[in-house]
Amino acid sequence: MTSPGKYASAFDALLADVPSLAAVVQGLFVHSDFLDIYGLAGSAFSTRSRETLPVEKRLDQIFQISDQALQIARPVDHRAVGTCRDYALMMCGLLRHKSFDARVRCGFAQYFVPGRYEDHWLCEYRCADTGRWVRVDAQMDEAHRDHLAIAFDPSDVPDGAFVTAVEAWDLVRTGKAAPELFGHGDAAGAWFLWVNLARDYFALCGQEVSPWDSWRSALGRDQEIDPATQETCERIAAAIRNAECAPEEMRTML
């Protein structure tokens, strides 16, 4: 999902520092849920597909819109429409191409809706100097930062502003947060934690699954966390806590 494929040379031309790479990503996309902050609400952009594409196919689309170099930010009406996962995938692809140890993470962010943990994806990379995993939210361009009043550096998201699915699971499991605070819009609750645990586990296995699948369409009894599902969630959470393992080893843990 994160390979540039035939566009590797376009990645070669980019600087290898994280803020510069994040700025490149921000110059390629507008978020489908935030078209209004770019002055695009009600435009043809609102009807474009939200389908998540592999990086190479997304670059096909981006270069069809404009063939200029990636490091030149496109005007907002010449960008691809994407979601948080598209930003995260592209950022992860850039970092990996520049020899960073990087991965996509699925979880929840507190900086979209006050008092809520909103479904979100971002990218993280291992700092070569400290060994720390640093979280980068490439979606948070200037328009987002102004709109959401974000004061932190999105190339180093502070602890707690974003929580991975397992961190969210532990908050609920220990009674530090209510399950209904986790989700997306009206879709929220313990079952959403189960969905994101699975998606984060797959991402750590090197399988960045699409969020636009049918999992979030669960209704009625499928939203209940029965004892068997609780046990499954605990097994997934235990596997994710061993996230230092290589993807091939992660795949053997369930």
Short mmCIF file of C-alpha atoms in Angstrom, two decimals:
data_model
loop_
_atom_site.label_atom_id
_atom_site.label_comp_id
_atom_site.label_asym_id
_atom_site.label_seq_id
_atom_site.Cartn_x
_atom_site.Cartn_y
_atom_site.Cartn_z
CA MET A 1 0.00 0.00 0.00
CA THR A 2 2.87 2.45 0.68
CA SER A 3 5.17 1.73 -2.27
CA PRO A 4 5.60 4.55 -4.83
CA GLY A 5 6.20 1.96 -7.56
CA LYS A 6 7.01 3.68 -10.85
CA TYR A 7 7.12 7.04 -9.07
CA ALA A 8 10.19 6.20 -6.98
CA SER A 9 12.25 8.82 -8.82
CA ALA A 10 9.73 11.51 -7.83
CA PHE A 11 10.32 10.51 -4.19
CA ASP A 12 14.11 10.55 -4.74
CA ALA A 13 13.95 14.27 -5.49
CA LEU A 14 12.47 15.17 -2.10
CA LEU A 15 14.30 16.28 1.03
CA ALA A 16 14.63 13.60 3.70
CA ASP A 17 13.57 15.64 6.74
CA VAL A 18 10.19 14.91 8.31
CA PRO A 19 8.61 18.42 8.29
CA SER A 20 9.48 18.82 4.60
CA LEU A 21 7.94 15.45 3.73
CA ALA A 22 4.80 16.31 5.72
CA ALA A 23 4.54 19.58 3.79
CA VAL A 24 4.74 17.62 0.52
CA VAL A 25 1.82 15.41 1.60
CA GLN A 26 -0.21 18.47 2.60
CA GLY A 27 0.31 19.94 -0.87
CA LEU A 28 -1.23 16.86 -2.51
CA PHE A 29 -4.55 16.41 -0.69
CA VAL A 30 -7.69 18.05 0.60
CA HIS A 31 -9.71 16.11 3.17
CA SER A 32 -13.20 15.12 2.05
CA ASP A 33 -14.72 16.07 5.43
CA PHE A 34 -13.07 19.51 5.52
CA LEU A 35 -13.71 20.88 2.04
CA ASP A 36 -15.23 24.02 3.56
CA ILE A 37 -11.94 25.12 5.12
CA TYR A 38 -10.41 25.14 1.64
CA GLY A 39 -13.33 27.03 0.12
CA LEU A 40 -14.42 23.94 -1.80
CA ALA A 41 -17.75 23.15 -0.09
CA GLY A 42 -20.53 22.49 -2.58
CA SER A 43 -18.06 22.06 -5.42
CA ALA A 44 -17.52 19.03 -7.62
CA PHE A 45 -14.97 17.88 -5.01
CA SER A 46 -17.83 16.86 -2.70
CA THR A 47 -18.88 14.08 -5.10
CA ARG A 48 -15.43 12.55 -5.54
CA SER A 49 -14.81 9.04 -4.24
CA ARG A 50 -13.41 8.53 -0.75
CA GLU A 51 -11.91 5.20 -1.78
CA THR A 52 -8.50 4.64 -0.25
CA LEU A 53 -5.90 3.77 -2.88
CA PRO A 54 -2.37 2.38 -2.71
CA VAL A 55 0.23 5.13 -2.92
CA GLU A 56 1.22 4.31 -6.50
CA LYS A 57 -2.39 4.49 -7.73
CA ARG A 58 -2.98 7.67 -5.75
CA LEU A 59 0.06 9.17 -7.43
CA ASP A 60 -1.43 8.18 -10.81
CA GLN A 61 -4.41 10.32 -9.88
CA ILE A 62 -2.33 13.18 -8.51
CA PHE A 63 -0.14 13.42 -11.61
CA GLN A 64 -3.19 13.24 -13.88
CA ILE A 65 -4.49 16.37 -12.15
CA SER A 66 -1.12 18.14 -12.35
CA ASP A 67 2.25 16.93 -13.60
CA GLN A 68 4.31 19.38 -11.54
CA ALA A 69 6.92 18.11 -9.09
CA LEU A 70 5.66 16.78 -5.78
CA GLN A 71 7.59 19.35 -3.76
CA ILE A 72 5.56 22.16 -5.34
CA ALA A 73 2.31 22.51 -3.39
CA ARG A 74 -0.66 22.31 -5.73
CA PRO A 75 -3.48 24.87 -5.54
CA VAL A 76 -6.30 23.42 -3.44
CA ASP A 77 -8.47 22.84 -6.52
CA HIS A 78 -5.68 20.80 -8.12
CA ARG A 79 -5.30 18.34 -5.25
CA ALA A 80 -6.65 14.84 -4.72
CA VAL A 81 -9.53 14.29 -2.31
CA GLY A 82 -8.57 11.97 0.51
CA THR A 83 -9.10 10.98 4.12
CA CYS A 84 -6.78 10.76 7.11
CA ARG A 85 -5.61 7.35 5.98
CA ASP A 86 -4.52 8.68 2.57
CA TYR A 87 -2.36 11.29 4.29
CA ALA A 88 -0.94 8.62 6.62
CA LEU A 89 -0.22 6.16 3.80
CA MET A 90 1.52 8.78 1.66
CA MET A 91 3.58 10.00 4.62
CA CYS A 92 4.54 6.45 5.51
CA GLY A 93 5.51 5.73 1.91
CA LEU A 94 7.73 8.82 1.78
CA LEU A 95 9.41 7.99 5.07
CA ARG A 96 10.05 4.37 4.12
CA HIS A 97 11.47 5.46 0.77
CA LYS A 98 13.86 7.73 2.67
CA SER A 99 14.96 4.73 4.81
CA PHE A 100 13.00 5.66 7.95
CA ASP A 101 11.50 2.87 10.01
CA ALA A 102 7.85 3.94 9.65
CA ARG A 103 4.35 2.54 10.01
CA VAL A 104 0.71 3.58 9.81
CA ARG A 105 -1.33 3.57 13.02
CA CYS A 106 -5.08 3.42 13.56
CA GLY A 107 -6.61 4.97 16.66
CA PHE A 108 -8.37 8.08 17.91
CA ALA A 109 -7.51 11.79 18.10
CA GLN A 110 -8.71 14.30 20.71
CA TYR A 111 -8.11 17.41 18.63
CA PHE A 112 -11.13 17.23 16.32
CA VAL A 113 -14.07 17.40 18.74
CA PRO A 114 -13.59 18.63 22.33
CA GLY A 115 -14.12 15.84 24.83
CA ARG A 116 -14.24 13.15 22.14
CA TYR A 117 -11.83 10.61 20.71
CA GLU A 118 -12.44 10.68 16.94
CA ASP A 119 -11.50 7.79 14.67
CA HIS A 120 -8.20 8.71 13.01
CA TRP A 121 -5.10 7.41 11.23
CA LEU A 122 -1.60 8.86 11.24
CA CYS A 123 1.97 7.77 10.66
CA GLU A 124 4.83 7.21 13.08
CA TYR A 125 8.55 6.76 12.57
CA ARG A 126 11.40 5.70 14.81
CA CYS A 127 13.77 8.55 15.67
CA ALA A 128 17.29 7.39 14.81
CA ASP A 129 18.83 9.34 17.70
CA THR A 130 16.51 8.33 20.53
CA GLY A 131 14.74 5.20 19.29
CA ARG A 132 11.42 6.86 20.16
CA TRP A 133 8.41 6.36 17.90
CA VAL A 134 7.38 9.86 16.78
CA ARG A 135 3.81 10.40 15.56
CA VAL A 136 3.27 12.60 12.51
CA ASP A 137 -0.16 13.86 11.46
CA ALA A 138 0.43 15.06 7.91
CA GLN A 139 -3.25 15.98 7.58
CA MET A 140 -2.77 18.94 9.93
CA ASP A 141 -1.81 21.59 7.38
CA GLU A 142 -2.19 25.30 8.07
CA ALA A 143 -5.90 25.27 7.19
CA HIS A 144 -6.57 22.43 9.65
CA ARG A 145 -4.44 23.97 12.38
CA ASP A 146 -6.29 27.26 12.10
CA HIS A 147 -9.71 25.62 11.93
CA LEU A 148 -9.07 23.29 14.89
CA ALA A 149 -6.93 25.76 16.90
CA ILE A 150 -4.05 23.28 17.04
CA ALA A 151 -0.98 24.63 18.80
CA PHE A 152 1.27 21.54 18.78
CA ASP A 153 3.72 20.58 16.05
CA PRO A 154 1.95 17.98 13.85
CA SER A 155 5.33 16.46 12.96
CA ASP A 156 5.62 15.41 16.63
CA VAL A 157 2.12 14.81 17.98
CA PRO A 158 2.25 14.91 21.80
CA ASP A 159 1.32 11.93 23.95
CA GLY A 160 -2.41 11.75 24.57
CA ALA A 161 -3.46 13.97 21.68
CA PHE A 162 -3.63 10.80 19.58
CA VAL A 163 -4.09 7.36 21.13
CA THR A 164 -3.64 4.12 19.26
CA ALA A 165 -6.45 1.60 19.34
CA VAL A 166 -4.78 -0.40 22.11
CA GLU A 167 -4.18 2.73 24.16
CA ALA A 168 -7.88 3.55 23.75
CA TRP A 169 -8.83 0.00 24.72
CA ASP A 170 -6.73 0.28 27.88
CA LEU A 171 -8.33 3.62 28.78
CA VAL A 172 -11.78 2.03 28.61
CA ARG A 173 -10.72 -1.27 30.20
CA THR A 174 -9.32 0.54 33.24
CA GLY A 175 -12.33 2.87 33.57
CA LYS A 176 -10.38 6.02 32.65
CA ALA A 177 -12.67 6.82 29.70
CA ALA A 178 -16.18 5.85 28.64
CA PRO A 179 -16.51 3.72 25.47
CA GLU A 180 -19.12 6.04 23.97
CA LEU A 181 -16.43 8.73 23.66
CA PHE A 182 -14.65 6.72 20.94
CA GLY A 183 -15.86 6.65 17.35
CA HIS A 184 -16.75 8.77 14.37
CA GLY A 185 -19.80 11.00 14.49
CA ASP A 186 -22.82 9.00 15.64
CA ALA A 187 -20.95 5.71 15.27
CA ALA A 188 -19.29 5.18 18.64
CA GLY A 189 -18.90 2.74 21.49
CA ALA A 190 -17.00 -0.34 22.58
CA TRP A 191 -17.62 -2.06 19.24
CA PHE A 192 -15.73 0.77 17.48
CA LEU A 193 -12.73 0.01 19.71
CA TRP A 194 -12.94 -3.60 18.52
CA VAL A 195 -12.92 -2.42 14.88
CA ASN A 196 -9.90 -0.18 15.38
CA LEU A 197 -8.00 -2.80 17.36
CA ALA A 198 -8.31 -5.11 14.37
CA ARG A 199 -7.33 -2.41 11.89
CA ASP A 200 -4.30 -1.32 13.92
CA TYR A 201 -3.19 -4.93 14.29
CA PHE A 202 -3.42 -5.44 10.54
CA ALA A 203 -1.45 -2.23 9.94
CA LEU A 204 1.32 -3.48 12.22
CA CYS A 205 1.30 -6.71 10.23
CA GLY A 206 2.01 -4.67 7.11
CA GLN A 207 -1.58 -4.89 5.83
CA GLU A 208 -2.99 -1.36 5.91
CA VAL A 209 -6.62 -2.34 5.35
CA SER A 210 -9.16 0.12 4.02
CA PRO A 211 -11.37 1.92 6.53
CA TRP A 212 -14.15 2.01 3.95
CA ASP A 213 -15.02 -1.65 4.42
CA SER A 214 -18.18 -3.00 6.02
CA TRP A 215 -16.92 -3.28 9.60
CA ARG A 216 -18.29 0.07 10.69
CA SER A 217 -21.72 -0.80 9.29
CA ALA A 218 -22.35 -3.19 12.19
CA LEU A 219 -25.87 -2.96 13.59
CA GLY A 220 -27.77 -4.34 16.56
CA ARG A 221 -26.21 -7.44 18.07
CA ASP A 222 -23.07 -7.01 15.95
CA GLN A 223 -22.30 -3.95 18.06
CA GLU A 224 -22.35 -5.93 21.28
CA ILE A 225 -19.08 -6.97 22.91
CA ASP A 226 -19.91 -10.42 24.24
CA PRO A 227 -17.41 -12.44 26.34
CA ALA A 228 -15.97 -14.19 23.28
CA THR A 229 -15.39 -10.88 21.48
CA GLN A 230 -13.94 -9.39 24.67
CA GLU A 231 -11.44 -12.25 24.76
CA THR A 232 -10.58 -11.69 21.09
CA CYS A 233 -10.02 -8.00 21.76
CA GLU A 234 -7.73 -8.81 24.67
CA ARG A 235 -5.68 -11.15 22.45
CA ILE A 236 -5.35 -8.47 19.77
CA ALA A 237 -4.43 -5.86 22.38
CA ALA A 238 -1.74 -8.16 23.80
CA ALA A 239 -0.31 -8.65 20.31
CA ILE A 240 -0.25 -4.90 19.62
CA ARG A 241 1.61 -4.28 22.86
CA ASN A 242 4.43 -6.28 21.23
CA ALA A 243 4.52 -3.76 18.38
CA GLU A 244 8.32 -3.78 18.32
CA CYS A 245 8.10 -7.10 16.52
CA ALA A 246 8.57 -7.28 12.76
CA PRO A 247 5.35 -7.51 10.70
CA GLU A 248 5.95 -11.16 9.84
CA GLU A 249 6.25 -11.99 13.54
CA MET A 250 3.16 -9.96 14.41
CA ARG A 251 1.14 -12.13 12.03
CA THR A 252 1.83 -15.20 14.18
CA MET A 253 0.63 -13.74 17.47
CA LEU A 254 -3.11 -14.45 17.31
#
